[in-house]
Amino acid sequence: MNVFVVVTLSAIFLISITTYIIAFTPLREYIPGYASTRLKKDATNLAIKSDSLQKKVDVSNLYIASIKKVLTGDLEYAKLNKDSLIPAEKQNLDEKSLTASDVEKELRNKVIQEDKFNVFENAKPKVNFVLFSPAQGTIIENYSAKNNFLAVKIALVDNTPIKSVASGTIIFSEWTPSYGYVVIIEHQEGILSVYKNAASVTKEQGDTVKSGEVIALAGNSSNTEKSSTLRFELWKDGFPINPTQFINFQ
């Protein structure tokens, strides 16, 4: 009986110790079939990194798709306000909501009276992003979304400097079979300016340019054009807009 009791207690003790070691100590990593703690941490970190990389890949794919639309012209059209480069949203406004209440009228009159005697008031410009003409020339074909012509074609003399319409970064500067030398500049507010059918370029991809800086020279380097012209396009968030609404080419 004593031997049986000793053997039973020993077995229970060994089972308890083994269970504790497997459940609560790192020694279980040496048992075949159990993953190590470091391996689990590495797997977790790799899962987080792969998720972040996937998001960056998705953003890059959307960006490449937008650039592809610029080069191919296969896209939808956005309606834009002439006073803003931001797409105009359709809103149903209630006339009653536009009527000022008595409290609002009183506050408005009070603000007007205060502004009359405010000698320290500084005037602020309404426009914080101005686009300049890429080159001085004659427009021979206007922008027409109906005819799928998404550019403004300008007749220029050979070797006329083509300038950047605003400060930005050049994201494309190469020769293409359809439009000769093409330069694409990324500006603020998600705006892209595209210069096609240049004879040569003076800037490379990745260069930063300022407003009015020369980026190319006019000429004919494409297989489709017969004269020295500039095809200028303006894009906002992947949608084409009419450049003549924001730029004076004369």
Short mmCIF file of C-alpha atoms in Angstrom, two decimals, residues 10 42 44 54 73 109 126 136 154 157 236:
data_model
loop_
_atom_site.label_atom_id
_atom_site.label_comp_id
_atom_site.label_asym_id
_atom_site.label_seq_id
_atom_site.Cartn_x
_atom_site.Cartn_y
_atom_site.Cartn_z
CA SER A 10 5.03 10.76 -7.59
CA ASP A 42 8.24 37.81 -35.75
CA THR A 44 3.03 39.29 -35.82
CA GLN A 54 -0.33 46.30 -49.08
CA GLY A 73 -7.12 59.92 -72.13
CA ASN A 109 -24.72 94.37 -38.24
CA LYS A 126 -8.80 85.22 -52.16
CA GLN A 136 2.73 82.63 -75.42
CA ILE A 154 -1.07 76.06 -79.05
CA VAL A 157 7.68 78.87 -83.09
CA LYS A 236 -7.28 67.58 -60.94
#
